[in-house]
mmCIF file of C-alpha atoms and ligand atoms in Angstrom:
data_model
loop_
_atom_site.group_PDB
_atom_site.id
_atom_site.type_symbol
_atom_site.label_atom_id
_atom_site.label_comp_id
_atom_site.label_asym_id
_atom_site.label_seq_id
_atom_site.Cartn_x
_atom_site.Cartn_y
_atom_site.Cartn_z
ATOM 1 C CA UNK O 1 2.092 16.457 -35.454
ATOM 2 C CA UNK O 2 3.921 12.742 -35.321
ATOM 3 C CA UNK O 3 5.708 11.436 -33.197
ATOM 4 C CA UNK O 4 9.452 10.545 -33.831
ATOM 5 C CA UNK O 5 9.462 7.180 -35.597
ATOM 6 C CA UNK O 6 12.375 5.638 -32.766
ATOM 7 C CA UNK O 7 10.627 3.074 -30.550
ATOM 8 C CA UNK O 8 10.709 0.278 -33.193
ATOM 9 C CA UNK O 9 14.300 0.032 -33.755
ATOM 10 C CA UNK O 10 15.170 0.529 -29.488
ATOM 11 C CA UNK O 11 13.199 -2.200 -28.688
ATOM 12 C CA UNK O 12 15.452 -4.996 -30.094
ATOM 13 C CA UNK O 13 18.613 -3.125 -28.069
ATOM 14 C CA UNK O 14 19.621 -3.580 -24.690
ATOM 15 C CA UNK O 15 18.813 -0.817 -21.972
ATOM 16 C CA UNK O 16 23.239 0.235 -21.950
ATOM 17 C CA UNK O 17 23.261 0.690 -26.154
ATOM 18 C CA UNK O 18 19.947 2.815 -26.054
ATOM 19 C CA UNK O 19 22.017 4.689 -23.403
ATOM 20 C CA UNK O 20 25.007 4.649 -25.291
ATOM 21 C CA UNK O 21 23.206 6.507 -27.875
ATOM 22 C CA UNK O 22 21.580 8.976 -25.929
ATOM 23 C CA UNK O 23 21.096 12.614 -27.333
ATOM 24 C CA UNK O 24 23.939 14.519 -26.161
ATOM 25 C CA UNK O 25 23.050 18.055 -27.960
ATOM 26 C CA UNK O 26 20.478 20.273 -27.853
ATOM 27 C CA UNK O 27 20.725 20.915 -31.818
ATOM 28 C CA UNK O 28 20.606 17.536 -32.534
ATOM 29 C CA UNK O 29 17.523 17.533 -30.660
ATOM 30 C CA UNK O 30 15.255 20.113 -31.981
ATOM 31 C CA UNK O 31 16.826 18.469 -35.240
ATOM 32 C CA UNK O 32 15.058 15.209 -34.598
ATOM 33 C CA UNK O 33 12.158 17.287 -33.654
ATOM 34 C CA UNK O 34 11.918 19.182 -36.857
ATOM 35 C CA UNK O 35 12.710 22.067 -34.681
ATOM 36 C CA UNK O 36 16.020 23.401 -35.904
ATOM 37 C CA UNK O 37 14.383 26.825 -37.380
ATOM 38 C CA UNK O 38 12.024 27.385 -34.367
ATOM 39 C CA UNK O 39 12.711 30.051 -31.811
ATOM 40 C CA UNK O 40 14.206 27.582 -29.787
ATOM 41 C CA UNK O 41 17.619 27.240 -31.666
ATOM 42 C CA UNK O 42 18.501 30.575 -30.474
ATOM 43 C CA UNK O 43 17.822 30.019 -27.111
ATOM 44 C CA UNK O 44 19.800 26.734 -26.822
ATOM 45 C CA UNK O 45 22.482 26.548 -23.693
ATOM 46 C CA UNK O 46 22.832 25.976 -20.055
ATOM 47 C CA UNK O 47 25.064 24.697 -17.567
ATOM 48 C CA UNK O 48 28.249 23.096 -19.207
ATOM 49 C CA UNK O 49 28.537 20.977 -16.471
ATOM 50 C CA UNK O 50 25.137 19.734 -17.032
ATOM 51 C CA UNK O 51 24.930 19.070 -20.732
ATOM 52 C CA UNK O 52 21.495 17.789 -22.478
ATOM 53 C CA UNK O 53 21.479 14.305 -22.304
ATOM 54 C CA UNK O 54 18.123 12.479 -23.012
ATOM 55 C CA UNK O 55 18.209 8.643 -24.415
ATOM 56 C CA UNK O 56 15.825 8.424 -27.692
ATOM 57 C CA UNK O 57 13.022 6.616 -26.707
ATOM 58 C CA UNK O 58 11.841 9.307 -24.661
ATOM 59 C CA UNK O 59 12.598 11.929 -27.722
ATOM 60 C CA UNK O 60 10.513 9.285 -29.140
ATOM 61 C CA UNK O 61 7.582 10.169 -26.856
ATOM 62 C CA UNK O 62 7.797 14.083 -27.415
ATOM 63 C CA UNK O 63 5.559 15.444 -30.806
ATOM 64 C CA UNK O 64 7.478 16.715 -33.801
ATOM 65 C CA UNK O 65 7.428 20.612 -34.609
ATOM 66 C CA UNK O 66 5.674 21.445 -30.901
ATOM 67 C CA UNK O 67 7.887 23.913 -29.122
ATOM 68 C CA UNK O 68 5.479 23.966 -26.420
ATOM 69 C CA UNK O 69 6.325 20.101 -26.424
ATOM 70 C CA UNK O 70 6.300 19.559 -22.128
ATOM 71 C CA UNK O 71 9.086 16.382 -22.579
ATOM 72 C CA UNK O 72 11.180 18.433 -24.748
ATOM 73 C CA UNK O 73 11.332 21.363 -22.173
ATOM 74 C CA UNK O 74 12.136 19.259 -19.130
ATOM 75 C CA UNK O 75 15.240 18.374 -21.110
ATOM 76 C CA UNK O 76 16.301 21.067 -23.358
ATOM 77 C CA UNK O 77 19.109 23.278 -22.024
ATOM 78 C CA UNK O 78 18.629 26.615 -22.217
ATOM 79 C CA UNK O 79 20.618 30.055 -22.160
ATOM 80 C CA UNK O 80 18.137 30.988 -19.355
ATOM 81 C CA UNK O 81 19.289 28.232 -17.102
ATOM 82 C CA UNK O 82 22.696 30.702 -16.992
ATOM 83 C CA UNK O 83 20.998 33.838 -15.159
ATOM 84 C CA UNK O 84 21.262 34.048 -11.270
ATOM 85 C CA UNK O 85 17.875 34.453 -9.632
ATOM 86 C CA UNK O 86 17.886 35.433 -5.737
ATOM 87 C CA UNK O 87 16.897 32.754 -3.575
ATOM 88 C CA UNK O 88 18.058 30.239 -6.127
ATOM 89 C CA UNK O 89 21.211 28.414 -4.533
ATOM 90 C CA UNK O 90 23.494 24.828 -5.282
ATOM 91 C CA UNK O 91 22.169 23.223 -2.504
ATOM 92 C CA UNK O 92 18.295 23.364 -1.494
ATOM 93 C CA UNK O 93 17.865 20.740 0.327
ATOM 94 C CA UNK O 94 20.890 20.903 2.609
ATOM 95 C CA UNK O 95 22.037 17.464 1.657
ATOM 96 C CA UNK O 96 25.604 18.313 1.964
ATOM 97 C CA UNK O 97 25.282 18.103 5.885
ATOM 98 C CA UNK O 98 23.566 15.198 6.547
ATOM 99 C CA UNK O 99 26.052 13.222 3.844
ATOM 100 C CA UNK O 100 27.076 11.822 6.398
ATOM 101 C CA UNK O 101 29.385 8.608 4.605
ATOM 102 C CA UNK O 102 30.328 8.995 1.107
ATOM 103 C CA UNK O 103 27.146 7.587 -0.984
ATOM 104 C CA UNK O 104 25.274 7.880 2.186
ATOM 105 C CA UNK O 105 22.715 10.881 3.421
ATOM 106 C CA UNK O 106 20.764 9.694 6.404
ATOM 107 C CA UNK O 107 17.994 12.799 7.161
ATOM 108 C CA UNK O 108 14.956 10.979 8.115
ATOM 109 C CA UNK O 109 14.364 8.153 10.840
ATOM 110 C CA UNK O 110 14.261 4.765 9.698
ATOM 111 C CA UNK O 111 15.631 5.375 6.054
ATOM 112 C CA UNK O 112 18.841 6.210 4.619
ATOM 113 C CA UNK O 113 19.586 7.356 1.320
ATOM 114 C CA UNK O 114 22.076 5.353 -1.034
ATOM 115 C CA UNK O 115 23.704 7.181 -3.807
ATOM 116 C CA UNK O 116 24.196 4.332 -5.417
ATOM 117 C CA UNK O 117 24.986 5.182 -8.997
ATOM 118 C CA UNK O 118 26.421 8.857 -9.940
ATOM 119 C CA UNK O 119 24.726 10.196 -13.167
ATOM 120 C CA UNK O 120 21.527 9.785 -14.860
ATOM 121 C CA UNK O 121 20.178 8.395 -17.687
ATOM 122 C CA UNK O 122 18.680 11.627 -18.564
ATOM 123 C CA UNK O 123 19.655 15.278 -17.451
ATOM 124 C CA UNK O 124 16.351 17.195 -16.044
ATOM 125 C CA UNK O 125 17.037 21.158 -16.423
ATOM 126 C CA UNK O 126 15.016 21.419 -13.530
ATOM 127 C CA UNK O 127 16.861 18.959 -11.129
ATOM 128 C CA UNK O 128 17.783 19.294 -7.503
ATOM 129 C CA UNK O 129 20.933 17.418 -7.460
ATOM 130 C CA UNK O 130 22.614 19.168 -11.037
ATOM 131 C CA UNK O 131 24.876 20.450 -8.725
ATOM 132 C CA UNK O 132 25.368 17.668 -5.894
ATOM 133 C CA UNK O 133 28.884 16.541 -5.270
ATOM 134 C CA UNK O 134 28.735 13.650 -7.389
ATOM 135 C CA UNK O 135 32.549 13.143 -7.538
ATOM 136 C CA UNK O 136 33.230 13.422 -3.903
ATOM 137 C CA UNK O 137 30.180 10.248 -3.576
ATOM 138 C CA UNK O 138 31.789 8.139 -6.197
ATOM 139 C CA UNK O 139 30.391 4.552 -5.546
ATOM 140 C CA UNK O 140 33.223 2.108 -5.898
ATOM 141 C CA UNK O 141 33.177 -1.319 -3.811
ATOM 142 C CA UNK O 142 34.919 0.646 -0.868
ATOM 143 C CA UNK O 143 32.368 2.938 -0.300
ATOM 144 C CA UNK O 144 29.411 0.205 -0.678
ATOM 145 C CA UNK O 145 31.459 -1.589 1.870
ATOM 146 C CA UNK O 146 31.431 1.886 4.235
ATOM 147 C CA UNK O 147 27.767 2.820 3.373
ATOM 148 C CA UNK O 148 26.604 -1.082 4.419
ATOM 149 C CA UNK O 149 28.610 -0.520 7.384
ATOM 150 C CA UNK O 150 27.034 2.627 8.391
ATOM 151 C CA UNK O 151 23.643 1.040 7.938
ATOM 152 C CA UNK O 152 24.357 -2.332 9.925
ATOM 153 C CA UNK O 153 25.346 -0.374 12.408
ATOM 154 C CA UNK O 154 21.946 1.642 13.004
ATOM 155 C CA UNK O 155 19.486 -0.526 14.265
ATOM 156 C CA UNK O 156 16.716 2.122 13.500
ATOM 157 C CA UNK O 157 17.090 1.680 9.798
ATOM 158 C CA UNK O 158 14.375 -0.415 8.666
ATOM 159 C CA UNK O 159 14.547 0.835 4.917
ATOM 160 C CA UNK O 160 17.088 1.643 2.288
ATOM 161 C CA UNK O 161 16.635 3.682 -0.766
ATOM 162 C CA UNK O 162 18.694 3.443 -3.217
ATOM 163 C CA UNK O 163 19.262 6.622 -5.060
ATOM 164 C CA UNK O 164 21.764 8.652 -6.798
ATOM 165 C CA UNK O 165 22.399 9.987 -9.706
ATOM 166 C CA UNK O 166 19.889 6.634 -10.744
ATOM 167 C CA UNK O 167 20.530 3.690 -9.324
ATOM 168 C CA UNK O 168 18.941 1.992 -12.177
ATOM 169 C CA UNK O 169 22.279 2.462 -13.949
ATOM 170 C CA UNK O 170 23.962 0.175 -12.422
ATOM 171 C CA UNK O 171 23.820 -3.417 -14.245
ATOM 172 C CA UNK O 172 22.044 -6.234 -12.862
ATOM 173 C CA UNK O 173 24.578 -7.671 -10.976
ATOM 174 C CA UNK O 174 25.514 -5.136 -9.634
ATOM 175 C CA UNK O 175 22.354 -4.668 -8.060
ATOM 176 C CA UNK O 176 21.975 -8.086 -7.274
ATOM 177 C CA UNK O 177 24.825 -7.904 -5.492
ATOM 178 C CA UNK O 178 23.810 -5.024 -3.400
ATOM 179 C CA UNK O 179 20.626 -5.951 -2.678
ATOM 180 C CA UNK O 180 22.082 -9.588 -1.271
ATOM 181 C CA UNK O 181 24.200 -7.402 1.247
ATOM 182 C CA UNK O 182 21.536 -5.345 2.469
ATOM 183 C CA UNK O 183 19.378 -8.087 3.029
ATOM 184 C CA UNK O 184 22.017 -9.613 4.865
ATOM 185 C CA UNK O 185 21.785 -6.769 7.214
ATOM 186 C CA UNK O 186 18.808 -8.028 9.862
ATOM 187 C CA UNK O 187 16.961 -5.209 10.765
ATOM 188 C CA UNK O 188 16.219 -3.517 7.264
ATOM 189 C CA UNK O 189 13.302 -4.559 5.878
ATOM 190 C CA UNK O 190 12.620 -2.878 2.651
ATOM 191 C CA UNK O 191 14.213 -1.756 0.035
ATOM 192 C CA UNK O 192 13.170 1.320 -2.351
ATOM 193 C CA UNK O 193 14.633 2.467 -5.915
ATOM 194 C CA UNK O 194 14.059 5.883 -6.684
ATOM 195 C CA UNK O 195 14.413 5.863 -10.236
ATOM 196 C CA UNK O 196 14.074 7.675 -13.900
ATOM 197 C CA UNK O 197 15.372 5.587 -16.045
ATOM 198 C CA UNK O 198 12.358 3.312 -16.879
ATOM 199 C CA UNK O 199 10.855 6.195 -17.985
ATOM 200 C CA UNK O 200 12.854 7.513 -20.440
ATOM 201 C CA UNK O 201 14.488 3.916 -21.380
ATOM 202 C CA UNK O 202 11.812 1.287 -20.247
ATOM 203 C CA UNK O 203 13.974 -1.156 -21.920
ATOM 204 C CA UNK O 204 16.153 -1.001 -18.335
ATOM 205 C CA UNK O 205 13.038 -3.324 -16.803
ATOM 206 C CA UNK O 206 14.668 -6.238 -17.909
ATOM 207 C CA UNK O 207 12.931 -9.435 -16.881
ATOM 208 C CA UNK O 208 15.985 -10.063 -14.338
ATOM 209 C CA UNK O 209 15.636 -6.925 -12.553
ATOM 210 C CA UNK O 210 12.301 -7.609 -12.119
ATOM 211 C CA UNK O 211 12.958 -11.157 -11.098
ATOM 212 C CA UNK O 212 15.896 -9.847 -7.957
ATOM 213 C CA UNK O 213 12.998 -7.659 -7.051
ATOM 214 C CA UNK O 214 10.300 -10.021 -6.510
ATOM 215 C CA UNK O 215 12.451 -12.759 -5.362
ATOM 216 C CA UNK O 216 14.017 -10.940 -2.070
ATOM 217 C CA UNK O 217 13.275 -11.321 1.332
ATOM 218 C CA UNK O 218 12.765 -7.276 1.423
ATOM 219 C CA UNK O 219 10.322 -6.057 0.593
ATOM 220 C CA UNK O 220 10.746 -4.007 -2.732
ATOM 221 C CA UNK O 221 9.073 -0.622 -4.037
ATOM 222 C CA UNK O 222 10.009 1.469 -7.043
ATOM 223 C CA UNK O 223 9.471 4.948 -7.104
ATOM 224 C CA UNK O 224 9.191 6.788 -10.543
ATOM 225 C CA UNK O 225 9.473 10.126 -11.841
ATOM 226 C CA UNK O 226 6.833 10.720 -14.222
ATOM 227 C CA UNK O 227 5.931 14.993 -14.849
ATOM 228 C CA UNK O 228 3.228 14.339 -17.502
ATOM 229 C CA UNK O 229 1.186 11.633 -18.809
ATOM 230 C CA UNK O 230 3.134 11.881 -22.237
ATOM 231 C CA UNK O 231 5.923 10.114 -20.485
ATOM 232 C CA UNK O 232 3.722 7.065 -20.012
ATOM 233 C CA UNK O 233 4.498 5.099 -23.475
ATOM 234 C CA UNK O 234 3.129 1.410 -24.179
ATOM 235 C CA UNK O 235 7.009 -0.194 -23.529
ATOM 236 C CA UNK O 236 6.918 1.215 -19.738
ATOM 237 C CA UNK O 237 3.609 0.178 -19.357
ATOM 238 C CA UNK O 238 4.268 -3.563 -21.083
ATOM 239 C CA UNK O 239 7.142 -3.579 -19.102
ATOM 240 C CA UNK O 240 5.660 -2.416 -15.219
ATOM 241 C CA UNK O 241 3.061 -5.115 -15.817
ATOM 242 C CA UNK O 242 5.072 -7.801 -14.673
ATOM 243 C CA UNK O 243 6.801 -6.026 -12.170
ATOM 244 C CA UNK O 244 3.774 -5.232 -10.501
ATOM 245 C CA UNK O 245 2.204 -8.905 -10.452
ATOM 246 C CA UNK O 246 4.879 -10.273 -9.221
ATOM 247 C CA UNK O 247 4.234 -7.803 -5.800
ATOM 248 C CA UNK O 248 6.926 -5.395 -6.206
ATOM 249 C CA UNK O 249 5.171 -2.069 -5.418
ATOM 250 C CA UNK O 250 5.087 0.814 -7.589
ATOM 251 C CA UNK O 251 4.792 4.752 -6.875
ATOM 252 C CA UNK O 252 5.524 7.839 -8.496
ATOM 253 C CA UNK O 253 7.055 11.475 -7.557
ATOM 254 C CA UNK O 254 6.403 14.423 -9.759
ATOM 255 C CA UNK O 255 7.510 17.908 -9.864
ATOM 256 C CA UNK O 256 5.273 20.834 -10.791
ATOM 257 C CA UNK O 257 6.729 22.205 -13.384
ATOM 258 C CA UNK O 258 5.860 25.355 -15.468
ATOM 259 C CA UNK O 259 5.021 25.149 -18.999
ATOM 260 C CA UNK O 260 4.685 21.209 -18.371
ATOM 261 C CA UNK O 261 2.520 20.243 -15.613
ATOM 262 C CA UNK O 262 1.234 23.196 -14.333
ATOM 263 C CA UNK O 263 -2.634 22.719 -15.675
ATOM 264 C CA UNK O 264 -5.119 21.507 -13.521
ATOM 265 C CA UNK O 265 -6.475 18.631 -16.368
ATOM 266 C CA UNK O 266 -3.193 17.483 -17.296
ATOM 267 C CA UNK O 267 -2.161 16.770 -13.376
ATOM 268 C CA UNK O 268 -5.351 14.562 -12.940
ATOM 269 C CA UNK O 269 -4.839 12.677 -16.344
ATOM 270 C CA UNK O 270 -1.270 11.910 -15.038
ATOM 271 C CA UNK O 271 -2.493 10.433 -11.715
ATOM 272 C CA UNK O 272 -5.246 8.350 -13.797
ATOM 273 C CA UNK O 273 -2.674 7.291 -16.269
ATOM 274 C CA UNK O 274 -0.508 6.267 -13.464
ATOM 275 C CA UNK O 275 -2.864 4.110 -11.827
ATOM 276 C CA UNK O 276 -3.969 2.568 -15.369
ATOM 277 C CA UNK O 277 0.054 1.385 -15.116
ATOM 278 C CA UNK O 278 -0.479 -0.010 -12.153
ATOM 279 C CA UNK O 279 1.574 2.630 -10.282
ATOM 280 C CA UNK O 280 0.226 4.562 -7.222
ATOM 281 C CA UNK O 281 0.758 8.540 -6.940
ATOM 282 C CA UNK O 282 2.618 9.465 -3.872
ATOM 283 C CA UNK O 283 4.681 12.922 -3.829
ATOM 284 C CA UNK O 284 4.261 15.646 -6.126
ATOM 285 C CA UNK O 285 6.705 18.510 -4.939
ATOM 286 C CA UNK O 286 7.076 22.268 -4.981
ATOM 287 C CA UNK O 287 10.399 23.050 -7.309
ATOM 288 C CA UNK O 288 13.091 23.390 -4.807
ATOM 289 C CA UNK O 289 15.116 26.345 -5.155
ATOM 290 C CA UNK O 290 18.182 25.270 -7.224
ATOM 291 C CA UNK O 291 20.174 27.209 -9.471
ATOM 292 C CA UNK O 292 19.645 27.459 -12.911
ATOM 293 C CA UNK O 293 15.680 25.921 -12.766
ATOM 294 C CA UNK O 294 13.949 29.707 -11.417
ATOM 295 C CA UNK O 295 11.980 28.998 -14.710
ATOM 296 C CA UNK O 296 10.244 25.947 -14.059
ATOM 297 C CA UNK O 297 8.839 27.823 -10.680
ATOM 298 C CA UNK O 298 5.207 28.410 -9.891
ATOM 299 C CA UNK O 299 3.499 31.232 -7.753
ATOM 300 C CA UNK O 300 2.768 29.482 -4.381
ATOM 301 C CA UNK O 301 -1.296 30.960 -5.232
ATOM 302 C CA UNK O 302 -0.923 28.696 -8.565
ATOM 303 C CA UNK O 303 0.427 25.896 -6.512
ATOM 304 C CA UNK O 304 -2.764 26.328 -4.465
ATOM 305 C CA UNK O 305 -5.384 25.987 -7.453
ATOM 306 C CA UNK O 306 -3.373 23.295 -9.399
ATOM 307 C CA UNK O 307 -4.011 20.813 -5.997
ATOM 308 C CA UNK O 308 -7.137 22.309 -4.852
ATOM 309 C CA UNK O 309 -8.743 21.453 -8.486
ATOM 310 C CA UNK O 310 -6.887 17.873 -8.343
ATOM 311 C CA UNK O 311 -8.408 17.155 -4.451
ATOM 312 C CA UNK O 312 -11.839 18.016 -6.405
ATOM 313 C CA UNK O 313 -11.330 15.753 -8.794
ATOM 314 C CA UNK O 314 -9.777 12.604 -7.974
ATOM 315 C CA UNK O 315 -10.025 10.121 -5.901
ATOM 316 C CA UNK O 316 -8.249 10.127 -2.562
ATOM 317 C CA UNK O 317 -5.944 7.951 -3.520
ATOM 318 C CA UNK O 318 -4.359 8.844 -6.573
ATOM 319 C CA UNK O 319 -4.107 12.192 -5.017
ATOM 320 C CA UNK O 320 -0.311 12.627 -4.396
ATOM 321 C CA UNK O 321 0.864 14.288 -0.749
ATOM 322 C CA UNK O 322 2.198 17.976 -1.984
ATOM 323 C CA UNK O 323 5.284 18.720 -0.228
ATOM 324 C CA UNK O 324 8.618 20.537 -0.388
ATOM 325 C CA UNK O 325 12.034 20.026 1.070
ATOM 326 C CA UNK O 326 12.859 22.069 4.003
ATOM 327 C CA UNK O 327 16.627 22.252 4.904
ATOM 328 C CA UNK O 328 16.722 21.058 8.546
ATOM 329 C CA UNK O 329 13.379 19.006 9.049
ATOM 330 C CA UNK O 330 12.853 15.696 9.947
ATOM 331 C CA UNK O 331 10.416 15.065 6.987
ATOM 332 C CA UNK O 332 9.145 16.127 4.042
ATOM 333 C CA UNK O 333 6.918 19.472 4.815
ATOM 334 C CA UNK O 334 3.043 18.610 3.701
ATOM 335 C CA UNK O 335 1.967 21.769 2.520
ATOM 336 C CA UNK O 336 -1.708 22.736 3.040
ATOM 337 C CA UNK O 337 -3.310 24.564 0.431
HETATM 338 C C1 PLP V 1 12.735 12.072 0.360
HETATM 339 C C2 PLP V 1 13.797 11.446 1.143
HETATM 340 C C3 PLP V 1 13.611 10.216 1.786
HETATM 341 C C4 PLP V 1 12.328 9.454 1.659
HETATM 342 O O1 PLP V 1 11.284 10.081 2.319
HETATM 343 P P1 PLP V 1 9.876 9.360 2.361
HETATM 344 O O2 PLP V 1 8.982 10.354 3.005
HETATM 345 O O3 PLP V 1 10.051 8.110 3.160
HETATM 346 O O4 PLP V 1 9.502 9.045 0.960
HETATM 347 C C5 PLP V 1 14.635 9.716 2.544
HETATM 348 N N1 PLP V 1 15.809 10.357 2.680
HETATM 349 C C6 PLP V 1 16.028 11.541 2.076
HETATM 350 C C7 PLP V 1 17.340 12.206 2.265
HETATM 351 C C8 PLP V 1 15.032 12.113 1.287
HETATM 352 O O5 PLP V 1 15.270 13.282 0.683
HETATM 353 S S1 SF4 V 2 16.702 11.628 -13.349
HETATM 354 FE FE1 SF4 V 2 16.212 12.499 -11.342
HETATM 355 S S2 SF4 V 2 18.202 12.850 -10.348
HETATM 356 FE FE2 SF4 V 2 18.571 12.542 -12.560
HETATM 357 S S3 SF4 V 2 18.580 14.591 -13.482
HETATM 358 FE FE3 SF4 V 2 16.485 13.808 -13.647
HETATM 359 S S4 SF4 V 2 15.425 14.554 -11.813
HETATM 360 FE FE4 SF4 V 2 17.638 14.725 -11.451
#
């Protein structure tokens, strides 16, 4: 098996083109994949609303003629994604509620949530927010202006997360911008991006995103979303390295997925590869329950072994916390297992 000969050519683009020319169908895919006659081209499908969209140097990262392939099937809509399971609903998390601006959900003390940008650069099959009101949170200047508001107005917010959708899509200015009005607001103190797209377009790193980070008076932290060591190619790394000595911090959140993470081997190579990147594990969360993703969902007792066999085998601290969302709760719940 070989690996889609892509990452050459994306590397002379800028991040917006590579996005431009994301994959935007699920035949097209398997066709770059050398997977057109597999078993999968029957199955192909899903939400319309959430159509496959997955930029090409992460297709670039996924093995030609595997249909077992763990990138391809975080990505890859499928008919199955169209059957209701029980217990599977729009919204898990019970983010509607504590929305409480437009662009703004404020659950936990101390940080708010920014929805700063509305789509992704890449559509997960298993994600959370596929069905989160992204229209109703558009992010114009209006409602940056109401969401700063909201947060100079709280003097218990310390931290601000921006988050969307990606926030990472904005442009650099644009985030240059923002980040020069929130740390014009006294009391917040850092600042967090909770973000994809390096990961499936490091080009987006750019040497002026890392330079805003570095440079402000908050203190900055990016958050990834890396499943599977796989995702970890040499432009994300190249491109963290600077980042990272220039003090921003860097984390990850992962999702246990089945039929990509769910092995016991692959989980601890992920937190080892992380660290080699110079990124610390910190979450790795239970599926929530979201329409259209029942298949990606693990047996709680499967949950169990995957961490018990990671807590055997790493090191404390690229063991990530293992939590879920409960609707309701000041925090996210720790599960012990
Ligand atoms: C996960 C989350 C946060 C961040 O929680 P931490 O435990 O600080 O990482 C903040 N707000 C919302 C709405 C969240 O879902
Ligand atoms: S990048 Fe994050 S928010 Fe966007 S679809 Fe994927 S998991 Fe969901």
């Amino acid at each position: 098996m070989q690996a889609v000969p892509l990452t050459r050519i994306d590397e002379e683009k800028n991040w917006q083109t590579i996005l431009a020319e994301a994959v935007r169908d699920g035949h097209e895919l398997l066709r770059l994949l050398q997977l057109e006659h597999s078993e999968l081209a029957g199955q192909l499908g899903g939400d319309g609303d959430f159509p496959v969209l997955v930029p090409r140097p992460f297709v670039a990262l996924m093995q030609q003629g595997d249909v077992r392939d763990p990138l391809l099937r975080q990505v890859l809509g499928q008919q199955e994604e169209n059957r209701q399971v029980p217990g599977y609903v729009t919204d898990p998390l019970g983010e509607q509620p504590a929305n409480v601006r437009p662009g703004v959900v404020h659950k936990y003390h101390g940080r708010v949530l920014l929805i700063a940008a509305g789509g992704c650069a890449v559509n997960c099959r298993y994600c959370f927010r596929r069905h989160f009101p992204y229209a109703d949170n558009r992010v114009g200047r209006k409602q940056w202006q109401e969401a700063l508001e909201y947060v100079a107005a709280d003097a218990s917010i310390s931290e601000v997360i921006l988050s969307g959708g990606d926030p990472l899509l904005l442009d650099d200015a644009a985030l240059a911008r923002l980040c020069g009005q929130i740390a014009d607001i006294g009391h917040v103190r850092r600042l967090r991006i909770h973000t994809r797209v390096p990961v499936v377009i490091p080009q987006r790193l750019t040497p002026a995103l890392t330079g805003m980070l570095a440079d402000s008076c908050l203190q900055a932290t990016v958050v990834l979303h890396v499943n599977h060591p796989a995702e970890i190619g040499h432009e994300l790394v190249r491109r963290l390295e600077p980042m990272r000595r220039q003090g921003v911090t860097l984390l990850n959140q992962s999702v246990l997925l089945q039929g990509v993470n769910d092995d016991p081997e692959v989980l601890c190579q992920l937190s080892e590869a992380l660290f080699a990147a110079g990124v610390l594990p910190y979450y790795l969360h239970r599926l929530d329950r979201v329409q259209g993703a029942h298949h990606f969902a693990l047996p709680d007792e499967r949950v169990g072994e995957l961490y018990r066999y990671m807590k055997e085998h790493l090191p404390g601290y690229l063991l990530p916390r293992l939590v879920c969302e409960e609707a309701g709760q000041p925090h996210k719940t720790l599960l012990m297992v």
